[in-house]
mmCIF file of C-alpha atoms in Angstrom:
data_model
loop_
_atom_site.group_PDB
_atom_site.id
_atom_site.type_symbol
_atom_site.label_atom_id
_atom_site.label_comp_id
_atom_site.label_asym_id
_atom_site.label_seq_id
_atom_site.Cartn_x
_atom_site.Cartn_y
_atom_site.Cartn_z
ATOM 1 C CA UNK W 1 -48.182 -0.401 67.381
ATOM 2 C CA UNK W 2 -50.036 -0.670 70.746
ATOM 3 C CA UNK W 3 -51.707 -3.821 72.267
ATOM 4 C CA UNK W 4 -53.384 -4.341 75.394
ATOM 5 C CA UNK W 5 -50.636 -2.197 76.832
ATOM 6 C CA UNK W 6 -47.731 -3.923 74.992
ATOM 7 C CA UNK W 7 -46.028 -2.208 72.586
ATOM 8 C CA UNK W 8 -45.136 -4.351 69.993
ATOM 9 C CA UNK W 9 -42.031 -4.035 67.631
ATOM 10 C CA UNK W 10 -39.873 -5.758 64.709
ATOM 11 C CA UNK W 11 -42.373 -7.246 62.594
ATOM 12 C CA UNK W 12 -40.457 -8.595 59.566
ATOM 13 C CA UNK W 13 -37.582 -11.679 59.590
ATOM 14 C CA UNK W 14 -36.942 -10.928 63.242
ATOM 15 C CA UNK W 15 -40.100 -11.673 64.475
ATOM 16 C CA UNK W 16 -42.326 -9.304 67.102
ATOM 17 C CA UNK W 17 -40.863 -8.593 70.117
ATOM 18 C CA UNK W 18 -42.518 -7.278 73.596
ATOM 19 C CA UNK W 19 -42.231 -4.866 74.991
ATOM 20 C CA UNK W 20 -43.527 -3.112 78.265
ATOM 21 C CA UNK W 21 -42.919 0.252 80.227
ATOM 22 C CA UNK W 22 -42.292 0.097 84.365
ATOM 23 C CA UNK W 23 -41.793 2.195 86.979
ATOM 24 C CA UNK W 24 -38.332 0.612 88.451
ATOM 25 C CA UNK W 25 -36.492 0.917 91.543
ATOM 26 C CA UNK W 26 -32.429 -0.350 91.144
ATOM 27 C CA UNK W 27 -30.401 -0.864 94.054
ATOM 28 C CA UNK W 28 -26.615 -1.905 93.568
ATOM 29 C CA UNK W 29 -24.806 -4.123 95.793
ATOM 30 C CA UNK W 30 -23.760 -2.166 99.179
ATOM 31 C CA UNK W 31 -20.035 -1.878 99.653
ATOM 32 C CA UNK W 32 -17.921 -4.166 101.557
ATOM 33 C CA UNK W 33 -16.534 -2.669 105.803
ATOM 34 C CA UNK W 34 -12.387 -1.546 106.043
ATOM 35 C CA UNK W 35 -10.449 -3.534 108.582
ATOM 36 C CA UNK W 36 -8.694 -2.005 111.893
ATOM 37 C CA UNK W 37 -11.153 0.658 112.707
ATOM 38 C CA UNK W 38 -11.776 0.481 109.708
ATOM 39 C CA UNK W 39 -14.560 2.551 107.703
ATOM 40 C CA UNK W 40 -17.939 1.754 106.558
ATOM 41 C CA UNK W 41 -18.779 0.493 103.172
ATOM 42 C CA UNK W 42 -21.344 2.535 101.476
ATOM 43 C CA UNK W 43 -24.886 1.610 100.384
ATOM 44 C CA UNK W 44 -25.642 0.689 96.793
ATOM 45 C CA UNK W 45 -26.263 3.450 94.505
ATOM 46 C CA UNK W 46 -30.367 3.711 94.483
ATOM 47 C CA UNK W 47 -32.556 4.616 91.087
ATOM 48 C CA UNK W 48 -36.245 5.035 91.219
ATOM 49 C CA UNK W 49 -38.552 6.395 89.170
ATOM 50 C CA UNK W 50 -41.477 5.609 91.816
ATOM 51 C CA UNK W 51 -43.907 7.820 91.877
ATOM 52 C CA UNK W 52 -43.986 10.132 88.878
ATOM 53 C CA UNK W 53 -40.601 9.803 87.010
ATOM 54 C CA UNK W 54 -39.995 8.421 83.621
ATOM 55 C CA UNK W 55 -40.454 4.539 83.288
ATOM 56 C CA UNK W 56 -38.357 2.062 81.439
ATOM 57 C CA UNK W 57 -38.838 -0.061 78.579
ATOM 58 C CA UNK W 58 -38.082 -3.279 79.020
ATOM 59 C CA UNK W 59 -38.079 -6.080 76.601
ATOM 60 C CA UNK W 60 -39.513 -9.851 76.874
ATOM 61 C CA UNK W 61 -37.062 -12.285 77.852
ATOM 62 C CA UNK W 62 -34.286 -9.354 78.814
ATOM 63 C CA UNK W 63 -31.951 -10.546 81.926
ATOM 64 C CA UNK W 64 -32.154 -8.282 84.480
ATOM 65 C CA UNK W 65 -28.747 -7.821 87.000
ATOM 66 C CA UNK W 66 -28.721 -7.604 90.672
ATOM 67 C CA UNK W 67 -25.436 -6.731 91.987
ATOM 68 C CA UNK W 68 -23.539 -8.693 94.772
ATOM 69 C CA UNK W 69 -21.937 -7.182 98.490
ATOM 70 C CA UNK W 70 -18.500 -6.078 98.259
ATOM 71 C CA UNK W 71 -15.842 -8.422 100.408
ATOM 72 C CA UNK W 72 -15.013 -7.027 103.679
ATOM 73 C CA UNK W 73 -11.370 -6.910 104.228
ATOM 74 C CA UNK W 74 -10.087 -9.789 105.589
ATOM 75 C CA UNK W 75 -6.783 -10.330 108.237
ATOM 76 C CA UNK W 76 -5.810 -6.656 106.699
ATOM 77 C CA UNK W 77 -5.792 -8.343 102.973
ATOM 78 C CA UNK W 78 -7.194 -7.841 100.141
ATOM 79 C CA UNK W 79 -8.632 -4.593 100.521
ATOM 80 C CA UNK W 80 -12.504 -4.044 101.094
ATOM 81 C CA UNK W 81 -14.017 -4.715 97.538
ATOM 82 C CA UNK W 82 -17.234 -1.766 95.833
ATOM 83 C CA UNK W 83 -20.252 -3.987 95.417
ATOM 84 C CA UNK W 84 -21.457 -4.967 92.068
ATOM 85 C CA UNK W 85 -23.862 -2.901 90.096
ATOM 86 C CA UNK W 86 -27.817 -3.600 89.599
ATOM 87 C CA UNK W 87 -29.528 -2.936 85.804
ATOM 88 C CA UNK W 88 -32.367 -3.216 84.429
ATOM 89 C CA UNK W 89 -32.649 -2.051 80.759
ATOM 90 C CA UNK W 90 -30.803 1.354 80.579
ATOM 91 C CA UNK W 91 -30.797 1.988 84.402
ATOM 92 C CA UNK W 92 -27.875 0.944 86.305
ATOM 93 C CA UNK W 93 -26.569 1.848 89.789
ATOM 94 C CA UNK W 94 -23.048 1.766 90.908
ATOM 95 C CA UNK W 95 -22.145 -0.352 93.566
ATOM 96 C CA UNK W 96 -21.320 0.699 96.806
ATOM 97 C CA UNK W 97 -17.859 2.266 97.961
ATOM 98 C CA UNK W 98 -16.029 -0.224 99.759
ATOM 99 C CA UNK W 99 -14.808 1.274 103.599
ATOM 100 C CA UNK W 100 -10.880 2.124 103.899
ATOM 101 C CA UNK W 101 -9.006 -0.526 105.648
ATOM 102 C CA UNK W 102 -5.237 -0.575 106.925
ATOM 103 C CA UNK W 103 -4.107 -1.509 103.847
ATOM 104 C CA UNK W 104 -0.964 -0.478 101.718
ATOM 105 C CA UNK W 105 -1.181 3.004 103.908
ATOM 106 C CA UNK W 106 -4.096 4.099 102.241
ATOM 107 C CA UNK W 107 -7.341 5.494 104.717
ATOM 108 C CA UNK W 108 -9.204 6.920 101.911
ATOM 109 C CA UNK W 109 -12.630 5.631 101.557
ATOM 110 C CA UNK W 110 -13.653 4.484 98.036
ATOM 111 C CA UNK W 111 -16.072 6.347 95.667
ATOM 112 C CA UNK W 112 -19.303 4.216 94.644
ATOM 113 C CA UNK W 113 -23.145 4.333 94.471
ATOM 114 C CA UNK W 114 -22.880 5.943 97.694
ATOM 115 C CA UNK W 115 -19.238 6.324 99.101
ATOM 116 C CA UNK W 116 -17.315 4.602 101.733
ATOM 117 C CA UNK W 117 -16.175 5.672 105.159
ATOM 118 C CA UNK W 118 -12.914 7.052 105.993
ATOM 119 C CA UNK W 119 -10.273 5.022 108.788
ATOM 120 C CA UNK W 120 -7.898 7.006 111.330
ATOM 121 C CA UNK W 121 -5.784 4.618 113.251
ATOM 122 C CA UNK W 122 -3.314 6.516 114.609
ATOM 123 C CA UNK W 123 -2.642 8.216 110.929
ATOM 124 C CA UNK W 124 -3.853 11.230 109.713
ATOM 125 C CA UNK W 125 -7.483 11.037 109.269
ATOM 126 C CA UNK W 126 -8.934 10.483 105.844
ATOM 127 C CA UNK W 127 -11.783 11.632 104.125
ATOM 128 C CA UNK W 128 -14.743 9.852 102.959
ATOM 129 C CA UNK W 129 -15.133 8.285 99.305
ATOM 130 C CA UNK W 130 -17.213 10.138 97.407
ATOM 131 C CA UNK W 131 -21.426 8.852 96.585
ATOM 132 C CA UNK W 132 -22.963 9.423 93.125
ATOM 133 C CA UNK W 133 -19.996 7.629 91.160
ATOM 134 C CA UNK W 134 -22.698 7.288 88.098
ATOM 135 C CA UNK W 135 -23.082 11.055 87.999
ATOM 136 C CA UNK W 136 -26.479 10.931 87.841
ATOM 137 C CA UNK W 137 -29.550 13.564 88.811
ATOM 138 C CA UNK W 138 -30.853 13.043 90.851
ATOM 139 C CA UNK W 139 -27.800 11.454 92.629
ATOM 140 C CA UNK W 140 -27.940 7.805 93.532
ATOM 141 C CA UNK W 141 -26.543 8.139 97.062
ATOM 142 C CA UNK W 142 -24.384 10.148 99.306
ATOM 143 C CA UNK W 143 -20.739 10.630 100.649
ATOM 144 C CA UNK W 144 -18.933 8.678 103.174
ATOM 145 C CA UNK W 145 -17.872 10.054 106.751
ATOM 146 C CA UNK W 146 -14.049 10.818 107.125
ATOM 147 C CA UNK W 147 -11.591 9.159 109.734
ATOM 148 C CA UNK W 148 -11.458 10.636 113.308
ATOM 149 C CA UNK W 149 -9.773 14.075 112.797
ATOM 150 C CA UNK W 150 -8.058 13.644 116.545
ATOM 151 C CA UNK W 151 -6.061 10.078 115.355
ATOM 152 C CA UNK W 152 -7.986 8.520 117.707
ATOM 153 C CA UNK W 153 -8.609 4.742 116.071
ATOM 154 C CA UNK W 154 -11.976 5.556 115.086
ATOM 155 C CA UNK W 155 -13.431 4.860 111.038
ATOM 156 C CA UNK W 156 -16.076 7.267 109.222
ATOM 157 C CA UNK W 157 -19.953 5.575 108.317
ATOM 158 C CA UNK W 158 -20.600 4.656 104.668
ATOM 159 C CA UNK W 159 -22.473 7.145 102.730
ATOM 160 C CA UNK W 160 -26.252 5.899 102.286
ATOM 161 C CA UNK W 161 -28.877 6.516 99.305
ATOM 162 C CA UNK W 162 -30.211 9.432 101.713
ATOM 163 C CA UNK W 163 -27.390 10.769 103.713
ATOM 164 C CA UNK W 164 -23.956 11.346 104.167
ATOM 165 C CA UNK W 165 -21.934 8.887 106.327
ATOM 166 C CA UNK W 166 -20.656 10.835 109.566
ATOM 167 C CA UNK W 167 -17.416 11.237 110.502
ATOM 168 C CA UNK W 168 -15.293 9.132 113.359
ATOM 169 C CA UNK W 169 -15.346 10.909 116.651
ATOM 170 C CA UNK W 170 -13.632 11.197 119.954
ATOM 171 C CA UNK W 171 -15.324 9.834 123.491
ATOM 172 C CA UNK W 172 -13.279 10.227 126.997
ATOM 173 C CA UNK W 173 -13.476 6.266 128.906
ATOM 174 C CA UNK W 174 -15.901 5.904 131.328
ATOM 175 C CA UNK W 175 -13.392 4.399 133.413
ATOM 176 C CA UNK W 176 -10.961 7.106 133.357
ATOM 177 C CA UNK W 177 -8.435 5.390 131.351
ATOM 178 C CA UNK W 178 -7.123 6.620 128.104
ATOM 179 C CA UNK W 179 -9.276 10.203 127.422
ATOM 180 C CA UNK W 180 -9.303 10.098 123.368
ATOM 181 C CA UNK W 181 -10.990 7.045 122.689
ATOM 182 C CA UNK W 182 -12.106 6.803 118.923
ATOM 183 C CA UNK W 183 -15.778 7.056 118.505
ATOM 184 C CA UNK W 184 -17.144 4.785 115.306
ATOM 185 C CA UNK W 185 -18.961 7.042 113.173
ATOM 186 C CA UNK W 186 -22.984 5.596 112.329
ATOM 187 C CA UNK W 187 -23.713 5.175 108.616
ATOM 188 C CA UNK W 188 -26.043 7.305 106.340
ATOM 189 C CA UNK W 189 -29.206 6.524 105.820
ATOM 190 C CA UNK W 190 -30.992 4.771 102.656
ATOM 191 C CA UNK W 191 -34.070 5.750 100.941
ATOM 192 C CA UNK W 192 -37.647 4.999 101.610
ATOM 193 C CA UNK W 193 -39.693 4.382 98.935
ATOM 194 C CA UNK W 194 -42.995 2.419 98.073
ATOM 195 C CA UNK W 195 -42.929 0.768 94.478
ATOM 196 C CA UNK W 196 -44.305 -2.461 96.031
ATOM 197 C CA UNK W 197 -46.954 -0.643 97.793
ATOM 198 C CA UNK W 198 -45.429 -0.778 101.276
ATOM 199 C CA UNK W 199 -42.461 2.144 102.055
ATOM 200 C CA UNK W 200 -39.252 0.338 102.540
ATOM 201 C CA UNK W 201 -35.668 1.978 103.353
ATOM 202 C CA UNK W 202 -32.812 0.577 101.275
ATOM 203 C CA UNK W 203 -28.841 1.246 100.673
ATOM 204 C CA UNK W 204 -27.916 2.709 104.055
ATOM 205 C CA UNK W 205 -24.351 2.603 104.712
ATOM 206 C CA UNK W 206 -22.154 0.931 106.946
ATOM 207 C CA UNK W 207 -20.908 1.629 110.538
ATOM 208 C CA UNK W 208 -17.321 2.512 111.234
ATOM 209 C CA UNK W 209 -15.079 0.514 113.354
ATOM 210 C CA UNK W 210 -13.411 1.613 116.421
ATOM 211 C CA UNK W 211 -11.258 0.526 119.396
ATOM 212 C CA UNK W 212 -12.701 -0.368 123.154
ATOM 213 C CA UNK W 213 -16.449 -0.873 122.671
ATOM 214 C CA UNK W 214 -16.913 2.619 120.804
ATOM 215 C CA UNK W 215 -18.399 1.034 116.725
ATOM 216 C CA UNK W 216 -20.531 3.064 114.695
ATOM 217 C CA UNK W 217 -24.173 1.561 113.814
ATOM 218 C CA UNK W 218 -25.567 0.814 110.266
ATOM 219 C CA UNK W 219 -27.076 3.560 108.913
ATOM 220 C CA UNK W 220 -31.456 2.420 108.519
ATOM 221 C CA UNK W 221 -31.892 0.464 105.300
ATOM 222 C CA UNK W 222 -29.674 -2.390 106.005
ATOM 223 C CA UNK W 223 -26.549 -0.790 106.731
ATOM 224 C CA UNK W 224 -23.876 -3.683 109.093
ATOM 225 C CA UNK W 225 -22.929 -1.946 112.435
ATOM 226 C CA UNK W 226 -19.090 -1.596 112.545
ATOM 227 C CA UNK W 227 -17.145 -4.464 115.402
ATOM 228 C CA UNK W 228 -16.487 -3.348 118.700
ATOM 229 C CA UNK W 229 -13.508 -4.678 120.937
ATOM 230 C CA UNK W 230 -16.153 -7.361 122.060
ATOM 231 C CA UNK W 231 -16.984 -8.198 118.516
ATOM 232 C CA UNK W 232 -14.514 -7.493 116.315
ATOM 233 C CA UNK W 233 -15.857 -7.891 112.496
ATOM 234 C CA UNK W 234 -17.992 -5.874 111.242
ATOM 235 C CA UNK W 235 -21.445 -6.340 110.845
ATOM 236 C CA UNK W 236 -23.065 -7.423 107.073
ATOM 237 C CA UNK W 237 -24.997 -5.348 105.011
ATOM 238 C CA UNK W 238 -28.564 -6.536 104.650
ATOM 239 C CA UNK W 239 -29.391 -8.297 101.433
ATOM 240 C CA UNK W 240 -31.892 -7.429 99.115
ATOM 241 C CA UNK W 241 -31.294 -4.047 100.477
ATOM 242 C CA UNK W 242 -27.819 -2.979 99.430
ATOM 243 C CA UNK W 243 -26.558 -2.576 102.762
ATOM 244 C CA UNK W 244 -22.947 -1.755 103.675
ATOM 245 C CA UNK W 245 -20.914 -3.801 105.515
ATOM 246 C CA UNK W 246 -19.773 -2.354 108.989
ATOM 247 C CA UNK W 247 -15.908 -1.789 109.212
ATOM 248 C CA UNK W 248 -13.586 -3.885 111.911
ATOM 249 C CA UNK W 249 -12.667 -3.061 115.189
ATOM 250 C CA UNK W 250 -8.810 -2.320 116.003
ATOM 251 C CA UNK W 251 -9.331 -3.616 119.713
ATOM 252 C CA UNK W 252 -10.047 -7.111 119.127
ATOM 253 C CA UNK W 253 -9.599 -9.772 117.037
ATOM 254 C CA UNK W 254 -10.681 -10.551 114.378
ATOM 255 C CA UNK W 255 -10.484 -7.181 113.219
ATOM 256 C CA UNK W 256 -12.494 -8.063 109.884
ATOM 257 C CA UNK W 257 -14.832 -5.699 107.821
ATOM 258 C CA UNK W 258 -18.419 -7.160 107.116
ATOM 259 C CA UNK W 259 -19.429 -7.815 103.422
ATOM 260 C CA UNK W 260 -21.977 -5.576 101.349
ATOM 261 C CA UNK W 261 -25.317 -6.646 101.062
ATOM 262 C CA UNK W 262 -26.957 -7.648 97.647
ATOM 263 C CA UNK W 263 -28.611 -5.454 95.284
ATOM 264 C CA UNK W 264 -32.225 -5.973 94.311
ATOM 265 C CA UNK W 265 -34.361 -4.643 91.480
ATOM 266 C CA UNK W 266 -37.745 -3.806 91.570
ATOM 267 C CA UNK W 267 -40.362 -3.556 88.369
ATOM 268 C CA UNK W 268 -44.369 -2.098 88.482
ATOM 269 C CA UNK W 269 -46.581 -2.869 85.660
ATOM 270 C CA UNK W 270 -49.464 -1.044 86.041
ATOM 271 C CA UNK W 271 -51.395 -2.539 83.465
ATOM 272 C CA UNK W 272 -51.501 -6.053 85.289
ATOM 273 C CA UNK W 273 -49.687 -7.608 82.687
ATOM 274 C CA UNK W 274 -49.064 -11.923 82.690
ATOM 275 C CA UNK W 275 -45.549 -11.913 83.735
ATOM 276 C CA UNK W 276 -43.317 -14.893 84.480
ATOM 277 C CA UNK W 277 -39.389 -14.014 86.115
ATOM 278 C CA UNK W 278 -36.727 -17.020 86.551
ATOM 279 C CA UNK W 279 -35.065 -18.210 88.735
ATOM 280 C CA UNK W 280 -37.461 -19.192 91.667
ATOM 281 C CA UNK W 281 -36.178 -16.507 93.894
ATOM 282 C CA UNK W 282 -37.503 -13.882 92.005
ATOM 283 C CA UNK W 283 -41.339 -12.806 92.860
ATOM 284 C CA UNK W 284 -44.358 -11.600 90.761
ATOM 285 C CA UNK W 285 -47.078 -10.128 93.068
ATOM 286 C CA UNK W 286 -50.090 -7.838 92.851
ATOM 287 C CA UNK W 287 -50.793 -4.332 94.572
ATOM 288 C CA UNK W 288 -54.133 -3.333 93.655
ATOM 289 C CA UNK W 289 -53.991 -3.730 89.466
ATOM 290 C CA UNK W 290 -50.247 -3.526 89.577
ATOM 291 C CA UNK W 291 -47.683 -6.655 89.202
ATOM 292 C CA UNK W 292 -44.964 -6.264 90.773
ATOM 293 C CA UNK W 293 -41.999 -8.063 90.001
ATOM 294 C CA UNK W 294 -39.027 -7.891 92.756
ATOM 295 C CA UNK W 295 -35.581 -9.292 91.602
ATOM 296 C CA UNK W 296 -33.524 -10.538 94.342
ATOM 297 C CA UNK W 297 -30.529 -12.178 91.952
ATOM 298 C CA UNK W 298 -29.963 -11.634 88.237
ATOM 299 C CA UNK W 299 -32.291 -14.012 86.079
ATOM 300 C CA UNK W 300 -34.836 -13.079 83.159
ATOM 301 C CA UNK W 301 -38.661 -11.624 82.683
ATOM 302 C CA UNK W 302 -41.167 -12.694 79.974
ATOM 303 C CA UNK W 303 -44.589 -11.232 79.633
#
């Protein structure tokens, strides 16, 4: 049964409950930057349904989850951590793909919502984590960039919601010094979209990390730029956005990655619904008839 644009169901000893149908856009938790030229950590994997796609039903009162950054690695332990996924009724988006770091002689960049960047110091290079770790179609972001394939010090960018990472890359010193400096690879891109009524890019992936002054930037959409000799941790992924964290410099000191961004989750009414979110830091606001309720840490909607 149908009222004023609810849709109302269990009548009986259960009571009724609410329900509504939104367009949603889910963005995990970006992954956390690899230490010691380390690699990017990729964005948070990125669901939308805005414009045209099939909306959600969501339920009064549900709790809906915004995932945290990943951890950076730290002084070369633990290892750089995936961010945390984002849901909101059946939708959920795998957290970003934490960056390789120089860590129990793995380079490998980790598989997520979008993946994380490959390392090279002095190693054989390593390739990317893989992006779309939900399996879903459309995917929810790309791969991460490989290692430097010369084993020149020089990490791959974290995969983004819209584009691969790019791989680490070779540069000869300006000063005439050593001629196979490593080359920080940038970070992919997010995605744009325009659920709240203004386009915004989100989940783009981190920088890598390289030696002399050579880091990778963020890919757009909140991704950390990767440390440089001059500023040796990684950069932090942008919250609300899903941003990866940049990955550490092996010139410098600290050498630390940067954490992941948060996650944030997006809901459009378009029948202009009363709707109340908790905690305080969520938002309910209006474009044109629309609510729009933006999620920027777990808590709960009623309507």
């Amino acid at each position: 049964m149908s009222s004023f644009g609810y849709r109302i169901l269990g009548f009986g000893s259960g009571g009724a409950k609410k329900k509504l149908d939104f367009d949603y856009l889910v963005v995990a938790g970006g992954g956390g930057g690899g230490n010691d030229d380390g690699g990017g950590g990729g964005g948070g994997g990125n669901r939308t349904s805005f414009p045209g796609g099939t909306k959600i039903s969501i339920e009064s009162g549900a709790t809906i989850t915004v995932g945290g950054g990943g951890g950076g690695s730290q002084g070369g332990e633990p290892q750089a951590t995936n961010g945390q996924n984002s849901t909101a009724g059946d939708i959920t988006s795998s957290g970003g793909g934490a960056g390789s770091s120089n860590v129990g002689g793995s380079n490998l960049g980790f598989p997520g919502g979008a993946g994380g960047g490959g390392r090279s110091n002095n190693q054989a290079p390593a390739a990317g984590g893989s992006g779309n770790a939900g399996g879903f179609s459309p995917v929810e972001g790309k791969d991460g960039g490989s290692g430097n394939t010369s084993f020149n010090n020089a990490g791959g960018g974290g995969g983004g919601g819209g584009a691969n990472g790019n791989a680490g890359s070779s540069v000869t010193s300006p000063s005439g010094g050593n001629p196979n400096l490593g080359q920080g690879a940038s970070g992919g891109a997010g995605s744009a979209n325009s659920i709240t009524g203004s386009s915004i890019t989100r989940g783009g992936g981190g920088g890598g990390g390289a030696n002399q002054n050579q880091s990778g930037s963020g890919g757009s959409g909140g991704g950390g730029n990767g440390g440089s000799s001059g500023s040796g941790t990684g950069g932090t992924g942008s919250n609300q956005n899903g941003g990866g964290g940049g990955g550490g410099t092996g010139g410098g000191t600290p050498r630390d990655g940067g954490p992941g961004g948060t996650g944030v989750v997006i809901l459009r009414d378009a029948t202009g619904a009363s709707i109340t979110v908790t905690p305080g830091s969520n938002q309910v606001a209006t474009d044109g008839g629309a609510k729009v309720v933006t999620f920027n840490t777990t808590g709960t909607i009623v309507f």
